[in-house]
PDB file of C-alpha atoms in Angstrom:
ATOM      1  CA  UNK A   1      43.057-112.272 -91.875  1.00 71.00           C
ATOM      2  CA  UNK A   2      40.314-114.036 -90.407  1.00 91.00           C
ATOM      3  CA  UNK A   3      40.350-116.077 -86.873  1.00 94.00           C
ATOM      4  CA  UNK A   4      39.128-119.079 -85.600  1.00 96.00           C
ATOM      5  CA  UNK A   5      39.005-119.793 -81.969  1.00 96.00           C
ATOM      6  CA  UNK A   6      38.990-122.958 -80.386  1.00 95.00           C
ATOM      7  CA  UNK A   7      36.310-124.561 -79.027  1.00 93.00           C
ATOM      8  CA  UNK A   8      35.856-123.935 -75.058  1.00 89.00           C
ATOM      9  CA  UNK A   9      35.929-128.572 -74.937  1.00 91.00           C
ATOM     10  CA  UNK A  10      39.523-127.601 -75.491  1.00 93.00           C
ATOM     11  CA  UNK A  11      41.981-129.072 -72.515  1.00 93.00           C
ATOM     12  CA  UNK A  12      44.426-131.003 -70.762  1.00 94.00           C
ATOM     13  CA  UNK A  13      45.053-134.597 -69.957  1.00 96.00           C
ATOM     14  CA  UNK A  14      47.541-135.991 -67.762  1.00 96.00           C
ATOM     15  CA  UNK A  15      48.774-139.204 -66.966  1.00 97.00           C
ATOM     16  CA  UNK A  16      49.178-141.146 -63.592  1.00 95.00           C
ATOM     17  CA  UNK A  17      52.983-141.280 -62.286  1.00 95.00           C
ATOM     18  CA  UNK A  18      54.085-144.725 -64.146  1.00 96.00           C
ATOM     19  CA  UNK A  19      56.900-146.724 -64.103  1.00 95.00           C
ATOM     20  CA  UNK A  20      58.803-146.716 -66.799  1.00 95.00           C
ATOM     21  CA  UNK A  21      59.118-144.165 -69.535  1.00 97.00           C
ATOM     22  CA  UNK A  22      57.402-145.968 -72.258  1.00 97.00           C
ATOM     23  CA  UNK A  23      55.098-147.433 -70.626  1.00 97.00           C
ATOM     24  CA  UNK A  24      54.009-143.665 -69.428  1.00 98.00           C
ATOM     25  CA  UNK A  25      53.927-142.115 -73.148  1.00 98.00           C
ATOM     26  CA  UNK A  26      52.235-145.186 -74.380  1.00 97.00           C
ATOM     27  CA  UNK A  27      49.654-144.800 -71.510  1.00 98.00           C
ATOM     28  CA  UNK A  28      45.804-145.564 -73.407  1.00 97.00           C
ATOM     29  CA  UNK A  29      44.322-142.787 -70.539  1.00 97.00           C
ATOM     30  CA  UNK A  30      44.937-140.460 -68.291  1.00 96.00           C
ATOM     31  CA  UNK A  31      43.138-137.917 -65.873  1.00 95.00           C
ATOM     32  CA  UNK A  32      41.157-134.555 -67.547  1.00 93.00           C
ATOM     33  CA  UNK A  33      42.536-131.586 -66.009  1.00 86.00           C
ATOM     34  CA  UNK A  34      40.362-129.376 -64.177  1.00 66.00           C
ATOM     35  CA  UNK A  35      36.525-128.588 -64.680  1.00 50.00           C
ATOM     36  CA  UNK A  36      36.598-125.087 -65.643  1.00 53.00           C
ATOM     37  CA  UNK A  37      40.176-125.614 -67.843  1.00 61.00           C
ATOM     38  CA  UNK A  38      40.179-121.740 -68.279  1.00 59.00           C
ATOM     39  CA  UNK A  39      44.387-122.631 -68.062  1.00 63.00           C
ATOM     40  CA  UNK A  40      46.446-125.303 -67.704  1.00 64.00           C
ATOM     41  CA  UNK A  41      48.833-124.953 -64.764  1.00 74.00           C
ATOM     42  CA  UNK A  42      51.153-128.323 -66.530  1.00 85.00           C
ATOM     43  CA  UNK A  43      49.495-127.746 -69.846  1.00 92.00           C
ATOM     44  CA  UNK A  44      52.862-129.077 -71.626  1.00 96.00           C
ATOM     45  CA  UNK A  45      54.680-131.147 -69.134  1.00 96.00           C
ATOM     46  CA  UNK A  46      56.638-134.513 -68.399  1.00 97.00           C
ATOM     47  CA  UNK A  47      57.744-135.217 -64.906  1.00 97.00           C
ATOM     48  CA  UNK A  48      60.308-137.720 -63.791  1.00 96.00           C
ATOM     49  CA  UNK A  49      59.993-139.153 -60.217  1.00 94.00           C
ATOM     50  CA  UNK A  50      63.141-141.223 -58.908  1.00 89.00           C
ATOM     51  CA  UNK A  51      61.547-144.479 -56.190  1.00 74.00           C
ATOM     52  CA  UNK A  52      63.183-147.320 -55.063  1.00 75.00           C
ATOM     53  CA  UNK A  53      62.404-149.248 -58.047  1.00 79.00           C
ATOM     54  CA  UNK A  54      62.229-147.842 -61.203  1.00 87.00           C
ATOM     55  CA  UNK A  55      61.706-144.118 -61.949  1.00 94.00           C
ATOM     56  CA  UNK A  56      58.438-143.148 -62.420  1.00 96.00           C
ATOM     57  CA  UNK A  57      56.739-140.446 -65.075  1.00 97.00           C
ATOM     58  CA  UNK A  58      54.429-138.104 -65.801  1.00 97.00           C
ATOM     59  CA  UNK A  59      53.008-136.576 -69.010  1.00 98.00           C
ATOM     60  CA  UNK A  60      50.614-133.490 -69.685  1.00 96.00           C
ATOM     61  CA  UNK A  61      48.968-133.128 -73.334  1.00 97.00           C
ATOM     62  CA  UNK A  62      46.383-130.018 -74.617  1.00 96.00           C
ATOM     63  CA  UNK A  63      44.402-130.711 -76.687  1.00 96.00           C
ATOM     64  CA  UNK A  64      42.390-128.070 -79.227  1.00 97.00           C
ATOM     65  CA  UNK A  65      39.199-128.454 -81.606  1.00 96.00           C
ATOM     66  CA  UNK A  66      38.503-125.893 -84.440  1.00 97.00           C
ATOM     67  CA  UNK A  67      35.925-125.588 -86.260  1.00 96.00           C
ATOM     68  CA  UNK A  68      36.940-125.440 -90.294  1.00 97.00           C
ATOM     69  CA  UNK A  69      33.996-126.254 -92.036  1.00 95.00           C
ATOM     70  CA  UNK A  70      33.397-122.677 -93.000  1.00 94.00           C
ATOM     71  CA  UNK A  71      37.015-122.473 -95.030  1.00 95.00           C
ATOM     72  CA  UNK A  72      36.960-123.883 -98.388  1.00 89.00           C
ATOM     73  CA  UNK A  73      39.672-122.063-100.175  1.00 93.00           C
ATOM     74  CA  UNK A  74      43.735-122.856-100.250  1.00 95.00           C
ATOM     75  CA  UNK A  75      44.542-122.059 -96.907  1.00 97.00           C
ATOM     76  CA  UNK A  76      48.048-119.670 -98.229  1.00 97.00           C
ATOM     77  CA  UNK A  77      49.521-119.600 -94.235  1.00 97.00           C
ATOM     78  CA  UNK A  78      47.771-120.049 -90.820  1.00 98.00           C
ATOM     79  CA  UNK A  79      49.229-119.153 -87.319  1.00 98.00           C
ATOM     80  CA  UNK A  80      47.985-120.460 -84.200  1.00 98.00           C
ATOM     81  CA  UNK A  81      48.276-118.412 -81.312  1.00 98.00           C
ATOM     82  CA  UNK A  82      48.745-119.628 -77.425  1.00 97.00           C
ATOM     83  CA  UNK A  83      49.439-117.552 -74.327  1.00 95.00           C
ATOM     84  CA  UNK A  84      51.587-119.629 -72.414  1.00 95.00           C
ATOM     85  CA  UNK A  85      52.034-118.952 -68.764  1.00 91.00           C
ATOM     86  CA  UNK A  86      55.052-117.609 -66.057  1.00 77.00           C
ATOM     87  CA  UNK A  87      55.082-121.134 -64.426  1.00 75.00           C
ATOM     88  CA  UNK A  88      57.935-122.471 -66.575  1.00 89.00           C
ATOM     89  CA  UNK A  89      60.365-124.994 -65.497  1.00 93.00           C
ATOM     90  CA  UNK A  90      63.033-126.983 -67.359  1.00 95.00           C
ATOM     91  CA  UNK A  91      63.044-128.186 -71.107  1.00 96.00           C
ATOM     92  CA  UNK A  92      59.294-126.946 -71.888  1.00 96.00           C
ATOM     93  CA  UNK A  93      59.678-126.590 -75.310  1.00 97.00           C
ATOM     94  CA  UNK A  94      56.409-127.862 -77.228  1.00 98.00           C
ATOM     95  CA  UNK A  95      55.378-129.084 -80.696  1.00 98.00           C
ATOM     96  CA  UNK A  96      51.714-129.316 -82.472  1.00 98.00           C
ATOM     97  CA  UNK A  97      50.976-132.589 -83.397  1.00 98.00           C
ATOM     98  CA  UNK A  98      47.877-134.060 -85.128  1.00 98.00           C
ATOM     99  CA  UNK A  99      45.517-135.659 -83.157  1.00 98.00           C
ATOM    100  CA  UNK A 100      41.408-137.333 -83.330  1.00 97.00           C
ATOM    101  CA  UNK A 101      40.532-136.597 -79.692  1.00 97.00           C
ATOM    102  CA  UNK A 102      36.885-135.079 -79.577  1.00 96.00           C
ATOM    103  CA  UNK A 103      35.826-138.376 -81.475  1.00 95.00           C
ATOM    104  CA  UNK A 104      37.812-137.700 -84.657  1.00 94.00           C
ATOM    105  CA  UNK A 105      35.180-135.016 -85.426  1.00 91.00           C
ATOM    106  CA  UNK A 106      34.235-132.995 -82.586  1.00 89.00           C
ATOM    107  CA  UNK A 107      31.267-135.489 -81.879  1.00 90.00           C
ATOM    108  CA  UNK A 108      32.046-136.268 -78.705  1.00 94.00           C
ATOM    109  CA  UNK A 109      33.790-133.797 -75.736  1.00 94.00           C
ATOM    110  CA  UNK A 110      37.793-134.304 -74.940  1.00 95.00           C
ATOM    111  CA  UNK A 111      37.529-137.726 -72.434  1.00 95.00           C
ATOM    112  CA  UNK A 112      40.489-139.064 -70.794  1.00 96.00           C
ATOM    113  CA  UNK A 113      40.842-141.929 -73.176  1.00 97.00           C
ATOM    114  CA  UNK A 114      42.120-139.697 -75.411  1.00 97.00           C
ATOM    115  CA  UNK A 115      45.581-139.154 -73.951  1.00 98.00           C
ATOM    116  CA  UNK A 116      46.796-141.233 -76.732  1.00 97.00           C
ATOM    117  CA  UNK A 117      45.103-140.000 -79.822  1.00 98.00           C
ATOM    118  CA  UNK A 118      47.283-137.761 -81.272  1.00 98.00           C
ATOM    119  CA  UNK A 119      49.820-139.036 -84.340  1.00 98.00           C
ATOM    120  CA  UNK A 120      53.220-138.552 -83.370  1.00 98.00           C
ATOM    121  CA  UNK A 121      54.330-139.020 -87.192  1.00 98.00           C
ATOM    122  CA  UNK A 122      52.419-135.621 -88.511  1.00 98.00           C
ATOM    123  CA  UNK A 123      53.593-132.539 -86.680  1.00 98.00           C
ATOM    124  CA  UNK A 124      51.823-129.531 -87.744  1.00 98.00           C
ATOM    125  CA  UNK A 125      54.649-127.226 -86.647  1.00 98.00           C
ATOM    126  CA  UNK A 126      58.561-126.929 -85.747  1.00 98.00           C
ATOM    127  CA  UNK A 127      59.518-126.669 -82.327  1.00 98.00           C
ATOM    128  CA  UNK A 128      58.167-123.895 -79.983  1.00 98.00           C
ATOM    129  CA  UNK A 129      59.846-121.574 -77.694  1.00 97.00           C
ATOM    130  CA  UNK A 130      57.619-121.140 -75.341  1.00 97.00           C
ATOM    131  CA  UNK A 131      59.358-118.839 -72.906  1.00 95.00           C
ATOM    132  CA  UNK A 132      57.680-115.821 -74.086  1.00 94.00           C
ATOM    133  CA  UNK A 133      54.741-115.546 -71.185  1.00 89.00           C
ATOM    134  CA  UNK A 134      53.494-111.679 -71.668  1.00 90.00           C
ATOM    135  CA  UNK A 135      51.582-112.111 -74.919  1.00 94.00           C
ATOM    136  CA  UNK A 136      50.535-114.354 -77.616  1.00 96.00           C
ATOM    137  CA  UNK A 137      53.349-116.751 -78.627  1.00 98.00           C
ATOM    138  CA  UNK A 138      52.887-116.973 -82.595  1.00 98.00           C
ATOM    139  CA  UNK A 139      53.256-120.636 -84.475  1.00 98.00           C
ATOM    140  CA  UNK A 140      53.472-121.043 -87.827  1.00 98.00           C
ATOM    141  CA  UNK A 141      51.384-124.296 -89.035  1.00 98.00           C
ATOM    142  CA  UNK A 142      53.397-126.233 -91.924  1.00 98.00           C
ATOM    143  CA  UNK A 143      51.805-127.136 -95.500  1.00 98.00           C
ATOM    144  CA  UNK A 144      49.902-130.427 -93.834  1.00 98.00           C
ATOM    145  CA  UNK A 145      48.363-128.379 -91.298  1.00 98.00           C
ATOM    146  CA  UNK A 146      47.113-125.815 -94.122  1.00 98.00           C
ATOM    147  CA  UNK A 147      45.963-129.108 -95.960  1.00 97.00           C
ATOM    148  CA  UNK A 148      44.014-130.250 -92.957  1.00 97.00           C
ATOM    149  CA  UNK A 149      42.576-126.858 -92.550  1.00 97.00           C
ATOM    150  CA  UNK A 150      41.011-126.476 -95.714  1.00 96.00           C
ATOM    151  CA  UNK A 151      40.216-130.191 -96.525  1.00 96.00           C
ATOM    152  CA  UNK A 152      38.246-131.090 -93.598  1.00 96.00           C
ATOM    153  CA  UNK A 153      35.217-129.553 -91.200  1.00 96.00           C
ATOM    154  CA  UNK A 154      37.438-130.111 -88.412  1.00 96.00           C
ATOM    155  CA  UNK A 155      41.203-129.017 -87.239  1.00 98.00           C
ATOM    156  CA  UNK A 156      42.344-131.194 -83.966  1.00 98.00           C
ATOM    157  CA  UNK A 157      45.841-130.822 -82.223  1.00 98.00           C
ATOM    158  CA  UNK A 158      47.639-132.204 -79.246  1.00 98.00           C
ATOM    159  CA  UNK A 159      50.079-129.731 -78.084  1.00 98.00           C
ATOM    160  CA  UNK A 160      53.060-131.698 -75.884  1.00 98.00           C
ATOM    161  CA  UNK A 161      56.421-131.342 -74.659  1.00 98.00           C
ATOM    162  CA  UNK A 162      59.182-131.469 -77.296  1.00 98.00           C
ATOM    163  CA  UNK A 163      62.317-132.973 -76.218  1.00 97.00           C
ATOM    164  CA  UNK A 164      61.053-135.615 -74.654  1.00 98.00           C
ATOM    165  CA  UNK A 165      57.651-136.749 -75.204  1.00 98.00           C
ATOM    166  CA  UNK A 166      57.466-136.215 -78.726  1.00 98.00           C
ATOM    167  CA  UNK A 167      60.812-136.909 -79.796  1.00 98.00           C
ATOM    168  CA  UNK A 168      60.367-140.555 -77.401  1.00 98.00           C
ATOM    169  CA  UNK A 169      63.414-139.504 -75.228  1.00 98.00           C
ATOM    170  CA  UNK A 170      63.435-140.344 -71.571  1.00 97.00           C
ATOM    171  CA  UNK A 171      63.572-136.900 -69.584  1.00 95.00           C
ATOM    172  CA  UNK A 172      66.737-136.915 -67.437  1.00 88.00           C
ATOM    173  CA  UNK A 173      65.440-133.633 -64.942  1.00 86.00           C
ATOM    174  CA  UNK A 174      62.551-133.886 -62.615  1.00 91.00           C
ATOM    175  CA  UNK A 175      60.642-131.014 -63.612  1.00 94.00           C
ATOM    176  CA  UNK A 176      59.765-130.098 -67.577  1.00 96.00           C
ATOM    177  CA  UNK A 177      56.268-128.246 -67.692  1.00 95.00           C
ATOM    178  CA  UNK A 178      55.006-124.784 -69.068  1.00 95.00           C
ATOM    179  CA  UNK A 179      51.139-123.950 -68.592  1.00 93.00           C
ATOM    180  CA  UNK A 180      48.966-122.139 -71.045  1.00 93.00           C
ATOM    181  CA  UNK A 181      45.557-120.910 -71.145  1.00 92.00           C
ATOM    182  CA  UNK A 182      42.508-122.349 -73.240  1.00 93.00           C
ATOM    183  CA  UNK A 183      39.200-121.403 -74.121  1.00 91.00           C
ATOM    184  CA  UNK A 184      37.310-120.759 -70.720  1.00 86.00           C
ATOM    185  CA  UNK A 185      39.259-118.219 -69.598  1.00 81.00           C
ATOM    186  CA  UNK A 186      37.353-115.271 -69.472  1.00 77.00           C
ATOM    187  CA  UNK A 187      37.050-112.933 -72.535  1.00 80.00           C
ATOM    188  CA  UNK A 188      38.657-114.242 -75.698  1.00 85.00           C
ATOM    189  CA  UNK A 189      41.764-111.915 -75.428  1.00 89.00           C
ATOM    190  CA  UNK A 190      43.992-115.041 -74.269  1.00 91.00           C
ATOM    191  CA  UNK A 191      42.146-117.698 -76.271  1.00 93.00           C
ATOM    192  CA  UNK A 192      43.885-120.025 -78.257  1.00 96.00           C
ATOM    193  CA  UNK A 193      42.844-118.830 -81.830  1.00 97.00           C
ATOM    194  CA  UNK A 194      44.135-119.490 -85.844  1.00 98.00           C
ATOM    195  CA  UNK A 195      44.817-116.567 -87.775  1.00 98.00           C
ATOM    196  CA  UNK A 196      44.740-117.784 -91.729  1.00 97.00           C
ATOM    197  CA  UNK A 197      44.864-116.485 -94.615  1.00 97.00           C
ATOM    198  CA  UNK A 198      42.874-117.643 -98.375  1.00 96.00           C
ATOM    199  CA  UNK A 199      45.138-117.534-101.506  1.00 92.00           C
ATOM    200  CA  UNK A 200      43.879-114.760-104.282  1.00 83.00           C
ATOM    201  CA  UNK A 201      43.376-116.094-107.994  1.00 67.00           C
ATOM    202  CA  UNK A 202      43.000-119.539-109.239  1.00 59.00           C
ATOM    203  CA  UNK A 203      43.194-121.944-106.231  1.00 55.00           C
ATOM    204  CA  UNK A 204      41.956-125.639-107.576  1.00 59.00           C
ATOM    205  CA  UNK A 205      43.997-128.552-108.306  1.00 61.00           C
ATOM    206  CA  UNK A 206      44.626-129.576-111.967  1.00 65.00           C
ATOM    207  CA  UNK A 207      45.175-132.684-113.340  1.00 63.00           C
ATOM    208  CA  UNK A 208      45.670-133.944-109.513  1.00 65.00           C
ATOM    209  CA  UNK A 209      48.521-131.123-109.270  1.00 69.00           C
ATOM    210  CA  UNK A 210      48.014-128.939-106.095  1.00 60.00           C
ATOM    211  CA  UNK A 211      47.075-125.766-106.782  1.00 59.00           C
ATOM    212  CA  UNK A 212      49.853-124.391-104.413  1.00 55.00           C
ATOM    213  CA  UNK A 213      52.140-126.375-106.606  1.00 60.00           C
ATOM    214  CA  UNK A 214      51.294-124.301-109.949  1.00 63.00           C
ATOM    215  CA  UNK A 215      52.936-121.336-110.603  1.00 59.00           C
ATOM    216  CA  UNK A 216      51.869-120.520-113.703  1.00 59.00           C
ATOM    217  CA  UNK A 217      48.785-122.036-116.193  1.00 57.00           C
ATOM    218  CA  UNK A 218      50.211-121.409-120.306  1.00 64.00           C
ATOM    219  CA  UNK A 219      52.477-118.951-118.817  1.00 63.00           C
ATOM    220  CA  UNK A 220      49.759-116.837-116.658  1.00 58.00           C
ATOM    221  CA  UNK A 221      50.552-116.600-113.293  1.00 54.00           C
ATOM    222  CA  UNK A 222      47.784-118.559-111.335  1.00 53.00           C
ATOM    223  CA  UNK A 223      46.852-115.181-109.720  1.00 51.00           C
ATOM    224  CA  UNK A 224      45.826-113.769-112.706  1.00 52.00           C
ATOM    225  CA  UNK A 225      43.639-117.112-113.428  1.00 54.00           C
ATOM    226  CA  UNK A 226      39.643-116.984-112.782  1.00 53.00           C
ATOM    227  CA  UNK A 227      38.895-120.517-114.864  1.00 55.00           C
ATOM    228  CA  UNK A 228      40.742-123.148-116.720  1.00 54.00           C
ATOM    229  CA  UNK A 229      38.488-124.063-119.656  1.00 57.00           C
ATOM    230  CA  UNK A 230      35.419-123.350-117.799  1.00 56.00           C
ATOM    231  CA  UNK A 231      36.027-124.570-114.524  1.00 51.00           C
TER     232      UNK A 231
END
């Protein structure tokens, strides 16, 4: 099972305290965390600040760029893997969403304009316990992630907070935040990494049908299938 580590642009960004809860997730920048970004120390986080007007809020997004060009089979499962870190507080739960930071293509390095590129409406995994702080915390990536994997030269996620920023619910405790390390820490024992495997036997789409949708081709199982009519 092969791995692919991120890319050491990999980060966080984090917003400004704001008033008002949307106006703070709908926030178009934000502030790059810090120079060396070997961990996050609010990697995942939202904040809620209580003033004498209205309550004010902060947000933390990571952001990851991998490198996919070299996969060109039908991506069978995939598992990213993140070390989060001891400094957890309140509901840090977390959730990989899609995003086009890096310009969309890894053009351009993580700026703080992209606080807001990520697409809330593809998640590329299920909720995440992230309590477990002494080793790798293991996430399975869901059928559009494996799509994304193998279809494009490029695999970019936003990792946020759960509860709250991604499911658009106003926080009602101060403090919501779990760190996690990226790509510049030293060695690549902790780095944040995708563990996939390539599905054996036939693996192209017919007649527009996805290959991982075909069971069987005249009754032979799809494993057992090197062509269809020459192909």
């Amino acid at each position: 099972m092969p791995d692919i580590f991120a890319g050491t642009g990999d980060g966080d960004i984090f917003t400004s305290n704001i008033a008002g809860w949307a106006n703070a997730r709908a926030a178009t920048t934000g502030t790059l965390g810090g120079s060396s970004d070997a961990t996050g120390d609010n990697g995942v986080a939202v904040y809620k600040f209580s003033g004498r007007g209205a309550d004010q809020f902060r947000i933390h997004r990571s952001f990851f760029f991998f490198n996919t060009a070299g996969i060109t089979g039908t991506v069978s499962e995939a598992t990213l893997k993140i070390r989060f870190l001891t400094s957890r507080l309140g509901d840090a739960n977390a959730i990989v969403v899609k995003s086009d930071a890096f310009g969309g293509d890894g053009s351009s390095i993580l700026a703080a304009d992209d606080f807001n590129n990520l697409d809330f409406s593809t998640a590329y995994s299920g909720e995440i316990d992230t309590s477990n702080t002494s080793t790798y915390t293991n996430i399975t990536l869901n059928a559009t992630a494996l799509a994304d994997i193998k279809n494009n030269n490029y695999f970019i996620i936003a990792i946020i907070n759960h509860d709250y920023d991604y499911s658009n619910a106003e926080p009602s405790s101060t403090n919501n935040q779990v760190s996690l390390t990226f790509a510049d820490q030293s060695g690549t024992s902790t780095d944040p990494r995708i563990t996939y495997t390539l599905s054996t036997g036939y693996s192209h789409d017919i007649m527009g049908l996805a290959a991982a949708s075909i069971g069987k081709v005249n009754t032979v199982a799809t494993a057992n299938v090197g062509k269809v009519s020459g192909t």
